[in-house]
Short mmCIF file of C-alpha atoms and ligand atoms in Angstrom, two decimals:
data_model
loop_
_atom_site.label_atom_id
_atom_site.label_comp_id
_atom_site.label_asym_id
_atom_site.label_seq_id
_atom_site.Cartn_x
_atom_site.Cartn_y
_atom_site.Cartn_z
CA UNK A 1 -2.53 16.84 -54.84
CA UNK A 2 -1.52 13.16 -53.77
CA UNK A 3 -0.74 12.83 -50.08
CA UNK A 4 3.31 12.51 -50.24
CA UNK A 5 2.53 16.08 -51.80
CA UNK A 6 0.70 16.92 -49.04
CA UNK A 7 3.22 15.79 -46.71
CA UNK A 8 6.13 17.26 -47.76
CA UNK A 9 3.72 20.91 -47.80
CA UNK A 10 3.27 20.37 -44.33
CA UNK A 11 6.53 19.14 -43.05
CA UNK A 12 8.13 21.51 -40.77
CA UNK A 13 10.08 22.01 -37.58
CA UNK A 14 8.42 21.64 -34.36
CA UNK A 15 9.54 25.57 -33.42
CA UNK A 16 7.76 27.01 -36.57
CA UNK A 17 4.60 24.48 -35.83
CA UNK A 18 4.41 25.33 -32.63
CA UNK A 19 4.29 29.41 -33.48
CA UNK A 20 0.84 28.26 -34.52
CA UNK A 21 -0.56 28.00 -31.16
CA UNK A 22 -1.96 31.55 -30.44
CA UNK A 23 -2.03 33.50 -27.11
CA UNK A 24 -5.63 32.96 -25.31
CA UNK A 25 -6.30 29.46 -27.02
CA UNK A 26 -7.21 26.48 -25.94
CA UNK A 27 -4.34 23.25 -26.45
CA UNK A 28 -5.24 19.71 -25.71
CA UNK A 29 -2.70 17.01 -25.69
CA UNK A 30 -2.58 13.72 -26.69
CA UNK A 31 -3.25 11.41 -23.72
CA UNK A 32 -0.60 9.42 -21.41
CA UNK A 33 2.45 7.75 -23.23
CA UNK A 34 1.14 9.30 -26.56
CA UNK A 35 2.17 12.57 -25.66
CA UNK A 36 4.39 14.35 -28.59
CA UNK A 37 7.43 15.38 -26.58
CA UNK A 38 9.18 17.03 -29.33
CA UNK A 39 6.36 19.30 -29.99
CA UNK A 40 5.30 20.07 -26.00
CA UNK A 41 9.44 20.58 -25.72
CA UNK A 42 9.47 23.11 -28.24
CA UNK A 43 6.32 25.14 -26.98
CA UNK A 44 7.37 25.54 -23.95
CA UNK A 45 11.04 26.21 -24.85
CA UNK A 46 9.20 29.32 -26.81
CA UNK A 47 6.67 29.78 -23.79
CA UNK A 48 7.95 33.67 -24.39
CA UNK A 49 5.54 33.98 -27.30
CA UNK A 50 2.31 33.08 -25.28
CA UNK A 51 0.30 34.17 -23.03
CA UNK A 52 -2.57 32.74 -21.19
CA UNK A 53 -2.76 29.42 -23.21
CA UNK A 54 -5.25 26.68 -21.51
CA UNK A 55 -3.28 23.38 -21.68
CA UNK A 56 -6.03 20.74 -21.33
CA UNK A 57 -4.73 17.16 -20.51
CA UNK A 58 -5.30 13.60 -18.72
CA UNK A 59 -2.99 11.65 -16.96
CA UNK A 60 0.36 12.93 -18.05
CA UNK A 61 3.19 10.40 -18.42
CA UNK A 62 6.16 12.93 -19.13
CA UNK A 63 7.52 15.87 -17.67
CA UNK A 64 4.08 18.30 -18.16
CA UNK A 65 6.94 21.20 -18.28
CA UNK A 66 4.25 23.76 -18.83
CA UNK A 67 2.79 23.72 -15.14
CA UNK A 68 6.13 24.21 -13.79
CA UNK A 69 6.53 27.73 -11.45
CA UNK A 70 7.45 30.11 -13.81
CA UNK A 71 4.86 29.54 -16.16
CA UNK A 72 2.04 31.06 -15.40
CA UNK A 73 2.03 33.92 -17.49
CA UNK A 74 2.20 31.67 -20.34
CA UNK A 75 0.40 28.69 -19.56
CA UNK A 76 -2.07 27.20 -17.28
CA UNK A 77 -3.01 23.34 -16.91
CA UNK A 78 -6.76 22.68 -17.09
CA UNK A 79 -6.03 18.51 -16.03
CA UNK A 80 -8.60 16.09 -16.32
CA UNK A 81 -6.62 13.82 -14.18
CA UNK A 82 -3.81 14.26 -12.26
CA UNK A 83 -0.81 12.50 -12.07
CA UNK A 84 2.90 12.29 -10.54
CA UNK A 85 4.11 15.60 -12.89
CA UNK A 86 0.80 17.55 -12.17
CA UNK A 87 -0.09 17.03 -9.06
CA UNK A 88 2.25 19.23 -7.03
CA UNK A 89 1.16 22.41 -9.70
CA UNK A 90 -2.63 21.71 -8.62
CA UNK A 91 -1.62 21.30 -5.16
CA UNK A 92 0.20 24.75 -5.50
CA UNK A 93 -2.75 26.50 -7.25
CA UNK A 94 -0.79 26.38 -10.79
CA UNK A 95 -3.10 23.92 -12.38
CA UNK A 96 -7.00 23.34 -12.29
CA UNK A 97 -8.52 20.13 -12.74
CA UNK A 98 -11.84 19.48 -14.39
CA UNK A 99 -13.82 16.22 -13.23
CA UNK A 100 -15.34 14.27 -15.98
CA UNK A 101 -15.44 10.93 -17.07
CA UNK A 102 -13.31 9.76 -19.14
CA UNK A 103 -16.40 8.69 -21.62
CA UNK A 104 -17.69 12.05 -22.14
CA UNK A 105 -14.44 14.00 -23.14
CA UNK A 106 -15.06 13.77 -26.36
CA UNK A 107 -18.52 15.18 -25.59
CA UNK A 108 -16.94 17.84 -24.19
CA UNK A 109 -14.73 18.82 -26.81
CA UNK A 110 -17.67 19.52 -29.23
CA UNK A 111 -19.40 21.74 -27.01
CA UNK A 112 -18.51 23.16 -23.75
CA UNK A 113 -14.35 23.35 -24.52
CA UNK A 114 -14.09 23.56 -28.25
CA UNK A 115 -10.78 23.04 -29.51
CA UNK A 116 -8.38 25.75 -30.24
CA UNK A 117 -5.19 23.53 -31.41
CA UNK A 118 -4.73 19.28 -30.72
CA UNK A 119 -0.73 18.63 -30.66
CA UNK A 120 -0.76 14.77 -31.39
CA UNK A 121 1.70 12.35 -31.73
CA UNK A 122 1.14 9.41 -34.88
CA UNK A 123 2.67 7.09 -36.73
CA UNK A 124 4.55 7.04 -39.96
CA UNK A 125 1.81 7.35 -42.66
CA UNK A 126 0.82 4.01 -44.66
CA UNK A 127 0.61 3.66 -48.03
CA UNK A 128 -2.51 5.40 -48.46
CA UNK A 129 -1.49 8.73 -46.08
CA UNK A 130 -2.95 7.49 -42.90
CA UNK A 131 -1.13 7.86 -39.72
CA UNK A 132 -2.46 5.86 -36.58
CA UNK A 133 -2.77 7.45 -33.82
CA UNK A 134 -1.15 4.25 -32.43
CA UNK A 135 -0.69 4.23 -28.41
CA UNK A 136 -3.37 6.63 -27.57
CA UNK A 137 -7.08 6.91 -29.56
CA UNK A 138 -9.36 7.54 -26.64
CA UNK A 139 -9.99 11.61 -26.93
CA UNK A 140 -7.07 12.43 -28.79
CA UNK A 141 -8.79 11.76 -32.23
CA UNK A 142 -11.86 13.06 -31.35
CA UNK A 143 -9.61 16.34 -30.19
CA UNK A 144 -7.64 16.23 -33.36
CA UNK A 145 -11.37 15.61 -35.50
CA UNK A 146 -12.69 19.02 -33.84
CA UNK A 147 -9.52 21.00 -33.70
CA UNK A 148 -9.03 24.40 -35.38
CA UNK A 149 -5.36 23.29 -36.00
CA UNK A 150 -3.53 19.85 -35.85
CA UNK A 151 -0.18 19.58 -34.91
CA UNK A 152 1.24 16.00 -35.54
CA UNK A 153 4.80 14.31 -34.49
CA UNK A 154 5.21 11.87 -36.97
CA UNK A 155 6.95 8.92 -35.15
CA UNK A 156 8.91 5.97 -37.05
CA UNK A 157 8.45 4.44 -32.99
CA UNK A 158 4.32 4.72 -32.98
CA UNK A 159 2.91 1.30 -33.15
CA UNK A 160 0.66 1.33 -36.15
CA UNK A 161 -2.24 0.02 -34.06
CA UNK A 162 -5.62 -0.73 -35.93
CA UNK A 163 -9.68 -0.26 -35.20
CA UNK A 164 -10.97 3.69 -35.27
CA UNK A 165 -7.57 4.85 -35.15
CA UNK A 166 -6.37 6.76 -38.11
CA UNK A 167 -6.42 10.21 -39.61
CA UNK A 168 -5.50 11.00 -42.73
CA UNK A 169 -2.66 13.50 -43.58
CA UNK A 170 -4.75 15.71 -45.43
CA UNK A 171 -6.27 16.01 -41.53
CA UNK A 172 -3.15 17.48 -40.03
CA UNK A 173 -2.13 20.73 -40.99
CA UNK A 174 1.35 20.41 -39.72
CA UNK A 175 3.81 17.41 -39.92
CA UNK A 176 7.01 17.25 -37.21
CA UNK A 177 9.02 14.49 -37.68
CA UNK A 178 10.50 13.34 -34.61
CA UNK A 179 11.73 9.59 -33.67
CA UNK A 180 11.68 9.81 -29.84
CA UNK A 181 11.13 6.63 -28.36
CA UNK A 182 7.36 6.32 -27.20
CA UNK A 183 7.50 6.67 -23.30
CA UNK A 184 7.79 3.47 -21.34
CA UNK A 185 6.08 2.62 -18.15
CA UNK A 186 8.47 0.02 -16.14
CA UNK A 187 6.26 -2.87 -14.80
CA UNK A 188 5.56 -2.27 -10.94
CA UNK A 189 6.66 -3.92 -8.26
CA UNK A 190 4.51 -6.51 -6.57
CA UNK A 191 4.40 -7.69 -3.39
CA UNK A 192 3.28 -9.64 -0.74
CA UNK A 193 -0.03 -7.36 -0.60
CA UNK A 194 -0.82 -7.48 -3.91
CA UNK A 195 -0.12 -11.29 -4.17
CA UNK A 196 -3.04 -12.07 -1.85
CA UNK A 197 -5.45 -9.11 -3.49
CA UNK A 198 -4.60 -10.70 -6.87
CA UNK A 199 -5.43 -14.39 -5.64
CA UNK A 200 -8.73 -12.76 -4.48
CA UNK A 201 -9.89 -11.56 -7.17
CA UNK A 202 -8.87 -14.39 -9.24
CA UNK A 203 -11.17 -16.47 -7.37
CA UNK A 204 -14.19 -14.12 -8.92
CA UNK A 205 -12.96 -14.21 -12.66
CA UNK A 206 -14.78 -17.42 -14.79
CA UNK A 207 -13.27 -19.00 -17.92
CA UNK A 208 -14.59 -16.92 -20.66
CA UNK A 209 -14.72 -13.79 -19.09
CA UNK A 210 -14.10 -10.68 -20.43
CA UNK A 211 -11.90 -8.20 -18.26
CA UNK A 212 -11.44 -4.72 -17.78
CA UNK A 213 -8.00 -3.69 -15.84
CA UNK A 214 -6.09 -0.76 -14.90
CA UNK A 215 -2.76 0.07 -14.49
CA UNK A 216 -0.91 -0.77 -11.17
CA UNK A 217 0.75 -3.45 -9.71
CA UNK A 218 -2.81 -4.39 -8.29
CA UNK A 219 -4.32 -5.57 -11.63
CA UNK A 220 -0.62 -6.75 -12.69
CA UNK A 221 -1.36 -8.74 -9.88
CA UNK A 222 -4.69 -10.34 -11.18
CA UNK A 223 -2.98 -11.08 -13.83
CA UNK A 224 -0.86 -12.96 -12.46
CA UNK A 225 -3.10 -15.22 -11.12
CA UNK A 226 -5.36 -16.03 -14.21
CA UNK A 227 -2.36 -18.34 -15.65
CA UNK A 228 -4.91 -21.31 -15.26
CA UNK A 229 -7.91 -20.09 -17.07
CA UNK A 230 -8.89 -20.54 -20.23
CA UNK A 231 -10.66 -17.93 -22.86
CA UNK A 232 -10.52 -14.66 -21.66
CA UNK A 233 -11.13 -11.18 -23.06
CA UNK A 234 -10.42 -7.75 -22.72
CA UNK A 235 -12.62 -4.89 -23.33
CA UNK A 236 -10.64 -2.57 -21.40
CA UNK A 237 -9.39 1.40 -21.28
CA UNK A 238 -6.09 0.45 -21.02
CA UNK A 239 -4.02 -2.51 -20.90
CA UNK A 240 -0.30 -2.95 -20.02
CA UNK A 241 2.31 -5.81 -20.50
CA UNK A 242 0.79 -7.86 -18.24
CA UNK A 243 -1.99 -8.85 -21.00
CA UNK A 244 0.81 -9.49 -23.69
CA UNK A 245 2.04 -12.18 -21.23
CA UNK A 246 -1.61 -13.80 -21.13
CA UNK A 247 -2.01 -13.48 -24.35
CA UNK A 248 1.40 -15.62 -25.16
CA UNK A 249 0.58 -17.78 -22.57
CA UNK A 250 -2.83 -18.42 -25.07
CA UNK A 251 -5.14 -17.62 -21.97
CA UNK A 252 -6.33 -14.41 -23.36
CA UNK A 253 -7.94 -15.55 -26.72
CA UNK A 254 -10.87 -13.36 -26.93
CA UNK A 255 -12.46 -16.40 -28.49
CA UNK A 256 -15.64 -16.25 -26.09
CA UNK A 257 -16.87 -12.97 -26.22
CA UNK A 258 -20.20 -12.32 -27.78
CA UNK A 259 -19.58 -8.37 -28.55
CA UNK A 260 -16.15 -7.88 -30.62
CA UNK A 261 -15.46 -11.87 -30.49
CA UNK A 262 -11.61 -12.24 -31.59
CA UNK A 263 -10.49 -8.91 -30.42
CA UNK A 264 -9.11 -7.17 -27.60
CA UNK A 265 -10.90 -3.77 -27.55
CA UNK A 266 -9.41 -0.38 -25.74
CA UNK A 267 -8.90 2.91 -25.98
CA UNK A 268 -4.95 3.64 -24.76
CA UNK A 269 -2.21 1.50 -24.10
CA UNK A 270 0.81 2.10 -21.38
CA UNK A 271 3.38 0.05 -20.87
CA UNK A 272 7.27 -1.19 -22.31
CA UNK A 273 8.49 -1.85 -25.77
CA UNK A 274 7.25 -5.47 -25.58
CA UNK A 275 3.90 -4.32 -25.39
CA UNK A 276 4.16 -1.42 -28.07
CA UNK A 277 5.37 -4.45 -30.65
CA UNK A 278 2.93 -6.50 -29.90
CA UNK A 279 0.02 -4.30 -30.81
CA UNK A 280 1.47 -2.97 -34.31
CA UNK A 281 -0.04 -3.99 -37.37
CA UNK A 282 -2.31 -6.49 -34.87
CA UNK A 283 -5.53 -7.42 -36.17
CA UNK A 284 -6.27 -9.35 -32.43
CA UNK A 285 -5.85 -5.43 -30.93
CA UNK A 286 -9.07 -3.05 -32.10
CA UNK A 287 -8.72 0.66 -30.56
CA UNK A 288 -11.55 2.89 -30.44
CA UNK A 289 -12.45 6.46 -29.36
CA UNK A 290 -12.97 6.46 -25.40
CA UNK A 291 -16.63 7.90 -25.90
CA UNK A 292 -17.09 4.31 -27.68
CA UNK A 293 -14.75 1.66 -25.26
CA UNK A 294 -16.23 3.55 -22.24
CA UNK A 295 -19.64 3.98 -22.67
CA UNK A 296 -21.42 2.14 -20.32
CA UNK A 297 -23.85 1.20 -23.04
CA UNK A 298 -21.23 -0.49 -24.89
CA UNK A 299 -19.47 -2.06 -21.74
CA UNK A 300 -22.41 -3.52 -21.26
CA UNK A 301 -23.07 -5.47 -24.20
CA UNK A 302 -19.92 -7.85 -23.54
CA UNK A 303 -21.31 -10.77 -21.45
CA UNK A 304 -19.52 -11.45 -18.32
CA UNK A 305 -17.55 -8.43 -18.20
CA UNK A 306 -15.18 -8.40 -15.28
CA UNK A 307 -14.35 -4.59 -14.36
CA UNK A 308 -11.44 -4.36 -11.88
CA UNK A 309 -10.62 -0.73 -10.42
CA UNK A 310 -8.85 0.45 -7.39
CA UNK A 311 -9.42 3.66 -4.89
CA UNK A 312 -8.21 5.31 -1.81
CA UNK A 313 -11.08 4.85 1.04
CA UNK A 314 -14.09 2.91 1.20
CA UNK A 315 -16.46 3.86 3.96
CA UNK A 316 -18.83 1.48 6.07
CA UNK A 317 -21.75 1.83 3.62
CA UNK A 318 -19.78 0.79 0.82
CA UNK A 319 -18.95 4.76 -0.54
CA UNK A 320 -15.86 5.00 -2.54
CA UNK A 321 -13.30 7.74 -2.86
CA UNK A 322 -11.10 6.79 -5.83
CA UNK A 323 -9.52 10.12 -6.37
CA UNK A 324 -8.75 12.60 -3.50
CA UNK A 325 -6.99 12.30 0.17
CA UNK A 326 -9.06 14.20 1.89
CA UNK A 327 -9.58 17.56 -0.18
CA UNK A 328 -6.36 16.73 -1.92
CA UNK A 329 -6.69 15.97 -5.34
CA UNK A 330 -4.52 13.43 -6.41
CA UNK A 331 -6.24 11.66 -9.77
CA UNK A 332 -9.42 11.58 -11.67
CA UNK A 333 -11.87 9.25 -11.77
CA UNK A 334 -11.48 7.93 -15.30
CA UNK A 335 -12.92 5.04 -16.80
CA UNK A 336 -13.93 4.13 -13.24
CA UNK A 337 -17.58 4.69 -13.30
CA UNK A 338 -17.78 4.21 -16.79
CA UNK A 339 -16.74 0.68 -16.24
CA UNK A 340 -18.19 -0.16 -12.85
CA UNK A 341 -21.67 1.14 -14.25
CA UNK A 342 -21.34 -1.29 -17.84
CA UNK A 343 -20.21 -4.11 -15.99
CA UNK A 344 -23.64 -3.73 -13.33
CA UNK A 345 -25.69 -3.75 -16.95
CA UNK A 346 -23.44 -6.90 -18.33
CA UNK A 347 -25.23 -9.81 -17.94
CA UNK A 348 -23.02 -11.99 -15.36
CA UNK A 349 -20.67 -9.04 -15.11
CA UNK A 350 -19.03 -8.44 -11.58
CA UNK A 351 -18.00 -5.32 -10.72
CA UNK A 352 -14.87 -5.45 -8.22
CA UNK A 353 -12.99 -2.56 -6.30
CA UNK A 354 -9.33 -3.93 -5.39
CA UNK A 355 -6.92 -2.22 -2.78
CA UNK A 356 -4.33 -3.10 0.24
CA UNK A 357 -6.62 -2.37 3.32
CA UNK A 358 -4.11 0.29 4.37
CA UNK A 359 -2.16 2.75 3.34
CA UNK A 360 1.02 5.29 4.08
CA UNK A 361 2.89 2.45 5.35
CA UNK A 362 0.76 0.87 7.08
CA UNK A 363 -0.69 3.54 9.39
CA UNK A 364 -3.81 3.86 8.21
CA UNK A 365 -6.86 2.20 7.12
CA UNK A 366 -8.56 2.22 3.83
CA UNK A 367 -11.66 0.94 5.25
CA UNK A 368 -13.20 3.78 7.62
CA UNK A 369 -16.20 4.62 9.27
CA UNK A 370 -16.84 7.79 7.42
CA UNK A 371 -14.88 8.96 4.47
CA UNK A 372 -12.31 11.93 5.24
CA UNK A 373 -13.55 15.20 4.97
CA UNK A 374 -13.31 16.66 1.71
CA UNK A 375 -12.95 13.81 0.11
CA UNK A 376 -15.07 13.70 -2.50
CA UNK A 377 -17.17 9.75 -3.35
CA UNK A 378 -16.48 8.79 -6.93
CA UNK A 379 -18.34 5.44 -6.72
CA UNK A 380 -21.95 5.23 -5.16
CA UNK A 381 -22.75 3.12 -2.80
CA UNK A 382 -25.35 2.32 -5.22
CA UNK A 383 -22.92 0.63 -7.60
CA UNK A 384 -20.57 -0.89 -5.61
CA UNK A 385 -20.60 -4.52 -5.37
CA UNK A 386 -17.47 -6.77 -4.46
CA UNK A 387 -14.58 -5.11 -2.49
CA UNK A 388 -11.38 -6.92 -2.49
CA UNK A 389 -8.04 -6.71 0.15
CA UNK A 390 -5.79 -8.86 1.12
CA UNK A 391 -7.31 -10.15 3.38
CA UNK A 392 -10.75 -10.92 1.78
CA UNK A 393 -13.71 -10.32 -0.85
CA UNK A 394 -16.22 -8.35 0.65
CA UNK A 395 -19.74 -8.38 -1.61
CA UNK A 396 -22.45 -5.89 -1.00
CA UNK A 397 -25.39 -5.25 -3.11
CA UNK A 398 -28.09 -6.99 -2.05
CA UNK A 399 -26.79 -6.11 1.49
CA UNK A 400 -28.63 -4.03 4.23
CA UNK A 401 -26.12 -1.17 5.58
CA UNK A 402 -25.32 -3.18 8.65
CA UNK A 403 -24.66 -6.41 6.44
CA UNK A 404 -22.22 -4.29 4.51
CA UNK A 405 -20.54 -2.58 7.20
CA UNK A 406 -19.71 -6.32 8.80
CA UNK A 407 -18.75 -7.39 5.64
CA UNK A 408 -16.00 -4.58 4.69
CA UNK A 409 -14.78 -5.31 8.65
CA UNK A 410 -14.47 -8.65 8.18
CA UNK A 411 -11.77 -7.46 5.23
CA UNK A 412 -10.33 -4.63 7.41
CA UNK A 413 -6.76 -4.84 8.16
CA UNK A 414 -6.63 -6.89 11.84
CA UNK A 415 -4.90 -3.57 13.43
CA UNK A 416 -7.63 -1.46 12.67
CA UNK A 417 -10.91 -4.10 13.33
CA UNK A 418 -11.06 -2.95 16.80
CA UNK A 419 -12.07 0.49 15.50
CA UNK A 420 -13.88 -0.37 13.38
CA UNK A 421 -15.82 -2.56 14.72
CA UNK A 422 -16.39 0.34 17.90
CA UNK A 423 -17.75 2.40 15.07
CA UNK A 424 -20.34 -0.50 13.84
CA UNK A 425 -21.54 -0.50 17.32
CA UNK A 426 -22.32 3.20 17.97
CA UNK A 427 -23.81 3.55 14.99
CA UNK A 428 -25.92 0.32 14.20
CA UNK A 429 -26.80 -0.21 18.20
CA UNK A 430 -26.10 -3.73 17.75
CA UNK A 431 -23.30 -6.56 18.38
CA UNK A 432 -20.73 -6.70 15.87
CA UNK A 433 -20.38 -10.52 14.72
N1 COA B 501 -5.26 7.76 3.24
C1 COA B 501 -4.15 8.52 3.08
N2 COA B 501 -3.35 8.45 1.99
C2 COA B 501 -3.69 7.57 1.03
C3 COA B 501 -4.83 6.75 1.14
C4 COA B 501 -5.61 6.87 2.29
N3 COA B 501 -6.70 6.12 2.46
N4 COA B 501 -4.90 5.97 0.02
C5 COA B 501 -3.87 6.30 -0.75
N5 COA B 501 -3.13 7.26 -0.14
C6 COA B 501 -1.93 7.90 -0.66
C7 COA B 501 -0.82 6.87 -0.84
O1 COA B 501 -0.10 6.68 0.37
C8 COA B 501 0.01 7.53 -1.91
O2 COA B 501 0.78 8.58 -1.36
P1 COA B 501 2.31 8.79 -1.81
O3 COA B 501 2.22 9.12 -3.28
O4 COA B 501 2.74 9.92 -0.95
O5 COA B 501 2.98 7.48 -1.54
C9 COA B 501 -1.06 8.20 -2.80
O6 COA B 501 -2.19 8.40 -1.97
C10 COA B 501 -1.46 7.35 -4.01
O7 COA B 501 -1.91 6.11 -3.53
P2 COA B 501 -1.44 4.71 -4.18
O8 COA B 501 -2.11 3.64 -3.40
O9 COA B 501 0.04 4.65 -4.32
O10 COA B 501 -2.05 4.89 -5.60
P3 COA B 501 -2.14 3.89 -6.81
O11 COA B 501 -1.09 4.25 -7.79
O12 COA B 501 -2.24 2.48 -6.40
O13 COA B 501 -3.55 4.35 -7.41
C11 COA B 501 -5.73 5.25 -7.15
C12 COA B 501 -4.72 4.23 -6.64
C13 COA B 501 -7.03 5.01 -6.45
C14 COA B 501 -5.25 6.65 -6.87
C15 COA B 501 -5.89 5.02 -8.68
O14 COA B 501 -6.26 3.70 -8.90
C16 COA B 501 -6.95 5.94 -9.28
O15 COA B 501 -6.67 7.07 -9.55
N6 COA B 501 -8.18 5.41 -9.51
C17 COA B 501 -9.25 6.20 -10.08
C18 COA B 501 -9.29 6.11 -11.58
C19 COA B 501 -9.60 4.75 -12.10
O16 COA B 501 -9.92 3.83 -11.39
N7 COA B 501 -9.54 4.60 -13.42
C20 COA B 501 -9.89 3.38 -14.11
C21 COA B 501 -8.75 2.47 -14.32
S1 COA B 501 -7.44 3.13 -15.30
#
């Protein structure tokens, strides 16, 4: 049978695909803006037919309708990173979260939490029956590659994005056509704050360097600032708009990387329309499976790689907490170790950890004596190197404790130095200077 056969077989409406999902199963989603609405819409809208169906997911960019309060009977949220739309369920005891790296999801999928059902979301097939799985590759085809059952939107509004990121319809066992539009992320606002923490790490990033950058007005910030270099490259997770912009502006050429040379590799992509048509049919953008972008291993083998993450606290010893308040969950640590561990191995790779110094409006410090309790430390002090805030670049391997406790004052917001530096003297029974 020729694939348009094949298709048409498996063509059907997103209520009948989704009667497919059975009660007690396990039902992973395709990650961030790649999420197929149409099918998640009509599973829950028949959440009367389950019971007891694991939705496993990372950061979730819609509505995640299925960890709302009513649904527990039906469905609970098993999230691998928490976002705006999950958060409150996990805070409520309606959602768990399981912390992984992002890297090893796939991993994870072919052993510990096999696959009952993947519900993905693709483009239009080409003329040989392939569908990318345009805005998101990362673990959604390794999901869809183990799953018992594959449930695809077909979307005339996927980017057709190119690298490891097809599957074939013979793959999917059933086809929903649906021509949402993909979700859009609006750019962030930037401000003062995020000027100066841009600038900063600016100043660390060399022509030729190859960058890895998440999503936030911080590293829309960098951006920003990198107008005047020349060469750069991105072997990144994710990248947003802000790279399209570089890329235009013919600073982002790829041209000097020795691993990939000519491409920008990632995994997923967030961000507006602008950036969605920029990467289809786009030889310069190669996506690959997260357990390939991520691996340090890999990461590693780019020369000079740049790897620019943010968190919530970092303590005097240089301990980061990227992904709690406290004992309040509120993300997942992501590519964040992934990355900060490749870009230690990169030879003259720089490993940087961006935030304001202080948060809640002001009232408190990121930059503490001791990390909250419950919080739990996503980056070792061990791996840490160059902390950035507005007010300063703060580098710290090579650094006794004492060395790096002055240092991460020194980049302290003024309010709180006093503190801080109270804290330095208990502690290290010497003058702060
Ligand atoms: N004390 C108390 N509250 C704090 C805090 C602190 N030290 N730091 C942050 N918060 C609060 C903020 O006030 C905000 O609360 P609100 O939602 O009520 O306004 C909330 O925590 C989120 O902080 P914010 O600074 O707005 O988050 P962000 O969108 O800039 O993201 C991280 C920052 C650290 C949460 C995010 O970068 C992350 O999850 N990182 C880990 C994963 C990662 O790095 N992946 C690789 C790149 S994609």
């Amino acid at each position: 049978m020729n694939w348009k056969e094949l298709y048409r077989n498996k063509l059907t409406t997103a209520d009948e695909a989704v009667r497919h999902i059975g009660s007690n199963s396990r039902v992973v989603i395709g990650h961030a803006v790649s999420e197929p609405t149409a099918v998640i819409n009509a599973m829950v809208k028949n959440a009367e037919q389950y019971e007891n169906v694991e939705i496993v997911h990372m950061v979730s960019m819609g509505q995640s309708p299925y960890c709302l309060p009513g649904m527990e009977k039906h469905f609970r949220h098993n999230s691998l990173f928490l976002g705006a739309s999950t958060r409150q369920a996990a805070a409520e005891g309606r959602a768990d979260v399981t912390p992984v790296f992002f890297s090893e999801i796939p991993r994870l999928f072919r052993t510990t939490l096999p696959v009952d059902v993947a519900l993905i979301h693709v483009s239009e097939p080409d003329q040989h029956g392939y569908c990318s799985f345009g805005v998101a590759v990362d673990y959604t085809k390794p999901a869809a590659e183990c799953a018992k059952t594959v449930i695809a939107q077909v979307n005339r509004n996927m980017p057709r994005t190119l690298g490891d990121s097809f599957i074939h319809v013979s793959n999917i066992d059933y086809l929903v056509e649906s021509d949402d539009p993909i979700i859009e992320l609006s750019p962030p606002k930037i401000g003062e704050v995020e000027c100066a923490i841009g600038k900063n790490c600016a100043s660390l990033i060399q022509d030729g360097d190859t960058l890895q950058l998440g999503i936030g007005a911080i590293p829309d910030a960098v951006l920003l600032f990198l107008k005047d270099k020349h060469d750069l490259g991105i072997h990144s997770e994710m990248f947003s708009d802000g790279v399209v912009e570089l890329v235009e502006a013919g600073v982002i050429t790829n041209k000097k990387k020795n691993f990939h040379p000519g491409k920008s590799v990632v995994t997923f992509l967030m961000g507006t329309r602008r950036l969605y048509d920029y990467v289809d049919n786009n030889p310069e953008v190669e996506m690959y499976p997260v357990d390939y972008v991520n691996d340090p291993c890999v990461i590693a083998r780019n020369d000079n790689l740049i790897s620019i993450n943010s968190c919530v606290q970092v303590d005097l010893m240089g301990q980061v907490v990227s992904t709690s308040v406290g004992l309040k969950q509120i993300s997942g640590v992501g590519g964040q170790v992934d990355f900060v561990r490749g870009a230690n191995m990169s030879r003259g790779g720089k490993t940087i950890m961006a935030m304001p110094s202080t948060a809640a409006k002001g009232k408190v410090s990121k930059i503490v004596p001791l990390i909250d309790e419950g919080a739990s430390v996503t980056t070792s002090r061990y791996d840490v190197n160059y902390v950035v805030t507005e007010y300063g670049i703060a580098q710290l391997k090579g650094k006794t404790l004492r060395e790096r406790a002055q240092a991460l004052i020194t980049i302290a917001h003024p309010d709180f130095r006093p503190e801080l530096v109270q804290a330095f003297e208990e502690r290290f029974h010497s003058k702060f200077s």
